[in-house]
Short mmCIF file of C-alpha atoms in Angstrom, two decimals:
data_model
loop_
_atom_site.label_atom_id
_atom_site.label_comp_id
_atom_site.label_asym_id
_atom_site.label_seq_id
_atom_site.Cartn_x
_atom_site.Cartn_y
_atom_site.Cartn_z
CA MET A 1 46.20 177.23 100.77
CA ARG A 2 42.48 176.59 100.11
CA ILE A 3 42.42 173.62 102.50
CA THR A 4 44.09 175.69 105.20
CA LEU A 5 41.58 178.52 104.76
CA ASP A 6 38.63 176.11 104.87
CA GLU A 7 39.96 174.64 108.12
CA GLU A 8 40.45 178.11 109.58
CA LEU A 9 36.90 179.11 108.64
CA LYS A 10 35.53 175.95 110.27
CA PHE A 11 37.45 176.85 113.42
CA LEU A 12 36.00 180.37 113.24
CA ASN A 13 32.49 178.91 113.06
CA LYS A 14 33.18 176.74 116.11
CA GLU A 15 34.41 179.73 118.06
CA LEU A 16 31.31 181.73 117.12
CA ILE A 17 29.09 178.86 118.26
CA THR A 18 30.97 178.79 121.57
CA MET A 19 30.57 182.54 122.01
CA GLY A 20 26.88 182.28 121.15
CA SER A 21 26.43 179.52 123.72
CA LEU A 22 28.08 181.70 126.35
CA CYS A 23 25.60 184.48 125.51
CA GLU A 24 22.70 182.05 125.94
CA ASP A 25 24.12 180.87 129.27
CA ALA A 26 24.52 184.44 130.50
CA ILE A 27 20.91 185.32 129.67
CA ASN A 28 19.63 182.05 131.15
CA ASN A 29 21.48 182.59 134.41
CA ALA A 30 20.33 186.19 134.71
CA ILE A 31 16.67 185.29 134.19
CA THR A 32 16.92 182.26 136.47
CA ALA A 33 18.16 184.61 139.19
CA LEU A 34 15.17 186.86 138.57
CA LEU A 35 12.68 184.01 138.64
CA SER A 36 14.14 182.14 141.61
CA GLY A 37 15.65 184.90 143.73
CA ASP A 38 18.88 182.87 143.88
CA LEU A 39 21.64 185.44 143.43
CA ARG A 40 24.21 182.75 142.66
CA PHE A 41 22.80 182.64 139.13
CA ALA A 42 23.26 186.40 138.80
CA GLN A 43 26.91 185.97 139.83
CA ASN A 44 27.24 183.20 137.24
CA ALA A 45 25.99 185.55 134.51
CA ILE A 46 28.49 188.22 135.56
CA ALA A 47 31.32 185.68 135.43
CA ILE A 48 30.20 184.40 132.02
CA GLU A 49 30.25 187.97 130.69
CA GLN A 50 34.00 188.05 131.36
CA GLN A 51 34.39 184.86 129.33
CA ILE A 52 32.42 186.45 126.49
CA ASP A 53 34.76 189.46 126.54
CA GLN A 54 37.78 187.18 126.26
CA LYS A 55 36.19 185.14 123.48
CA GLU A 56 35.55 188.35 121.53
CA LYS A 57 39.26 189.22 121.75
CA ASP A 58 40.29 185.70 120.70
CA ILE A 59 37.97 185.64 117.67
CA GLU A 60 38.93 189.15 116.60
CA SER A 61 42.60 188.18 116.74
CA HIS A 62 41.91 185.02 114.72
CA CYS A 63 40.03 187.01 112.07
CA MET A 64 42.83 189.55 111.75
CA LYS A 65 45.36 186.76 111.24
CA LEU A 66 43.16 185.26 108.53
CA LEU A 67 42.88 188.60 106.75
CA ILE A 68 46.64 189.14 106.83
CA LYS A 69 47.95 185.62 106.17
CA GLN A 70 45.26 184.10 103.94
CA GLN A 71 44.22 187.26 102.05
CA PRO A 72 40.69 185.91 101.44
CA VAL A 73 38.51 187.24 98.63
CA ALA A 74 34.81 187.37 97.75
CA LYS A 75 32.55 185.28 100.00
CA ASP A 76 35.35 184.22 102.39
CA LEU A 77 36.27 187.86 102.96
CA ARG A 78 32.63 188.72 103.63
CA GLN A 79 32.34 185.81 106.07
CA ILE A 80 35.34 186.99 108.09
CA SER A 81 34.25 190.64 107.96
CA ALA A 82 30.74 189.67 109.13
CA ALA A 83 32.19 187.60 111.98
CA ILE A 84 34.12 190.66 113.24
CA LYS A 85 30.88 192.66 113.27
CA MET A 86 28.89 189.85 114.88
CA ILE A 87 31.20 189.39 117.85
CA THR A 88 30.71 193.06 118.72
CA ASP A 89 26.97 192.44 118.98
CA MET A 90 27.52 189.24 120.97
CA GLU A 91 29.79 191.09 123.37
CA ARG A 92 27.02 193.65 123.90
CA ILE A 93 24.57 190.81 124.57
CA GLY A 94 26.91 189.61 127.31
CA ASP A 95 27.09 193.14 128.72
CA GLN A 96 23.32 193.40 128.86
CA ALA A 97 22.92 190.03 130.56
CA CYS A 98 25.46 191.31 133.09
CA ASP A 99 23.51 194.57 133.50
CA ILE A 100 20.35 192.57 134.22
CA SER A 101 22.24 190.56 136.83
CA LEU A 102 23.59 193.69 138.50
CA ILE A 103 20.08 195.11 138.81
CA ILE A 104 18.92 191.87 140.38
CA THR A 105 21.90 191.75 142.75
CA ASP A 106 21.66 195.40 143.80
CA SER A 107 17.89 195.41 144.35
CA ASN A 108 17.56 191.76 145.41
CA ILE A 109 14.32 191.43 143.47
CA ILE A 110 12.36 188.38 142.40
CA ILE A 111 9.73 188.34 139.69
CA SER A 112 6.08 188.20 140.62
CA GLU A 113 3.10 186.86 138.69
CA ASP A 114 2.12 190.47 137.99
CA VAL A 115 4.82 190.71 135.29
CA LYS A 116 4.69 187.25 133.76
CA HIS A 117 5.74 188.25 130.24
CA ILE A 118 9.38 188.90 131.19
CA LYS A 119 9.98 185.14 131.26
CA LYS A 120 8.46 184.77 127.79
CA MET A 121 10.51 187.73 126.60
CA SER A 122 13.75 186.18 127.86
CA GLU A 123 12.94 182.88 126.14
CA ALA A 124 12.24 184.73 122.90
CA THR A 125 15.55 186.63 123.04
CA ILE A 126 17.49 183.40 123.62
CA THR A 127 15.73 181.92 120.59
CA MET A 128 16.79 184.90 118.48
CA VAL A 129 20.43 184.70 119.60
CA THR A 130 20.62 180.95 118.96
CA LYS A 131 19.03 181.12 115.53
CA SER A 132 21.10 184.09 114.40
CA ILE A 133 24.32 182.16 115.09
CA ASP A 134 22.87 179.03 113.46
CA ALA A 135 22.04 181.07 110.37
CA PHE A 136 25.67 182.18 110.08
CA VAL A 137 27.18 178.74 110.59
CA LYS A 138 24.75 177.10 108.15
CA SER A 139 24.75 180.02 105.68
CA ASP A 140 20.97 179.91 105.98
CA LEU A 141 19.53 183.04 104.38
CA ASP A 142 15.92 182.07 105.14
CA LEU A 143 16.68 181.57 108.84
CA ALA A 144 18.42 184.95 109.01
CA HIS A 145 15.32 186.63 107.60
CA LYS A 146 13.14 184.78 110.13
CA VAL A 147 15.29 186.07 112.98
CA ILE A 148 14.80 189.63 111.78
CA GLU A 149 11.04 189.13 111.54
CA TYR A 150 10.99 187.57 115.02
CA ASP A 151 12.14 190.86 116.50
CA ASP A 152 8.49 191.94 116.23
CA VAL A 153 7.68 189.27 118.82
CA ILE A 154 10.19 190.82 121.22
CA ASP A 155 8.73 194.28 120.66
CA ASP A 156 5.22 192.99 121.32
CA LEU A 157 6.31 191.26 124.54
CA PHE A 158 8.10 194.41 125.67
CA GLN A 159 4.88 196.37 125.26
CA LYS A 160 3.00 193.75 127.30
CA VAL A 161 5.62 193.95 130.06
CA LYS A 162 5.31 197.76 130.12
CA ASN A 163 1.54 197.48 130.41
CA GLU A 164 1.85 194.98 133.26
CA ILE A 165 4.26 197.28 135.11
CA ILE A 166 2.00 200.30 134.64
CA THR A 167 -0.95 198.31 136.02
CA LEU A 168 1.14 197.07 138.96
CA ILE A 169 2.38 200.55 139.94
CA SER A 170 -1.09 202.06 139.55
CA ARG A 171 -2.49 199.41 141.88
CA GLU A 172 0.41 199.41 144.33
CA PRO A 173 2.39 202.70 144.26
CA THR A 174 4.83 201.36 146.87
CA LYS A 175 6.14 198.98 144.21
CA SER A 176 7.23 201.78 141.86
CA GLU A 177 10.96 201.13 142.35
CA TYR A 178 10.41 197.41 141.82
CA GLY A 179 8.46 198.18 138.65
CA LEU A 180 11.15 200.49 137.28
CA ASN A 181 13.81 197.83 137.87
CA LEU A 182 11.73 195.32 135.94
CA LEU A 183 11.24 197.84 133.16
CA MET A 184 15.01 198.27 132.88
CA ILE A 185 15.43 194.50 132.71
CA ALA A 186 12.83 194.29 129.95
CA LYS A 187 14.60 197.10 128.08
CA TYR A 188 17.89 195.20 128.22
CA LEU A 189 16.11 192.12 126.84
CA GLU A 190 14.72 194.23 124.02
CA ARG A 191 18.25 195.43 123.23
CA ILE A 192 19.47 191.84 123.16
CA GLY A 193 16.83 191.18 120.52
CA ASP A 194 18.13 194.18 118.55
CA HIS A 195 21.67 192.77 118.66
CA ALA A 196 20.43 189.37 117.47
CA THR A 197 18.76 191.21 114.59
CA ASN A 198 22.08 192.90 113.79
CA ILE A 199 23.79 189.50 113.73
CA ALA A 200 21.18 188.19 111.29
CA GLU A 201 21.72 191.22 109.06
CA TRP A 202 25.45 190.50 108.95
CA VAL A 203 24.65 186.89 108.05
CA ILE A 204 22.71 188.19 105.05
CA PHE A 205 25.72 190.34 104.12
CA ALA A 206 28.07 187.34 104.40
CA ILE A 207 25.87 185.35 102.01
CA THR A 208 24.72 188.00 99.55
CA GLY A 209 27.20 190.85 99.87
CA ILE A 210 24.34 193.24 100.62
CA HIS A 211 23.86 194.85 104.03
CA LYS A 212 20.76 196.55 105.36
CA GLY A 213 20.14 199.91 103.74
CA GLU A 214 22.37 199.26 100.73
#
């Protein structure tokens, strides 16, 4: 029974890594579309979001079967429970990458040098998503805490993007719609960072049994 559960948990970790990679791909494609103006990347992100949705359903089903058939206790139970919470956040990350892509597709915008921090912000969010999943798979408490701390970097970059947009619109009022679209994109990136923080908090719960606020 123990060997079977260990194998099932390893499979769960692999599936979470796959779902995390899909989230990274979705964000990468969305931002590549913004930077290059090539809408094919935006369409890729939208398609990947559908894969993320399906992966969420698959992992949730797998977790439910583990809870029913294996009846895990203690740390194993926390690991499975945390995974169920984490996939909800990863699914939202996919949604937000899709939302970014839809803005790009609908407005057909391309980033300018006036708002250069969006690229840095996207890179930072991908880093947070990757490391939050790594922390879970490796049961790395220190890495989970670092992910949570790194959210301050996202917040700082978001403020810089807002300032750049304000300066741009003040200088060129005709670009107000463009600026607002970029602000929405930056807001979605900030939310992705928040979801990565949530994932890291569930990692801490899986390891320690203590969740934020308890």
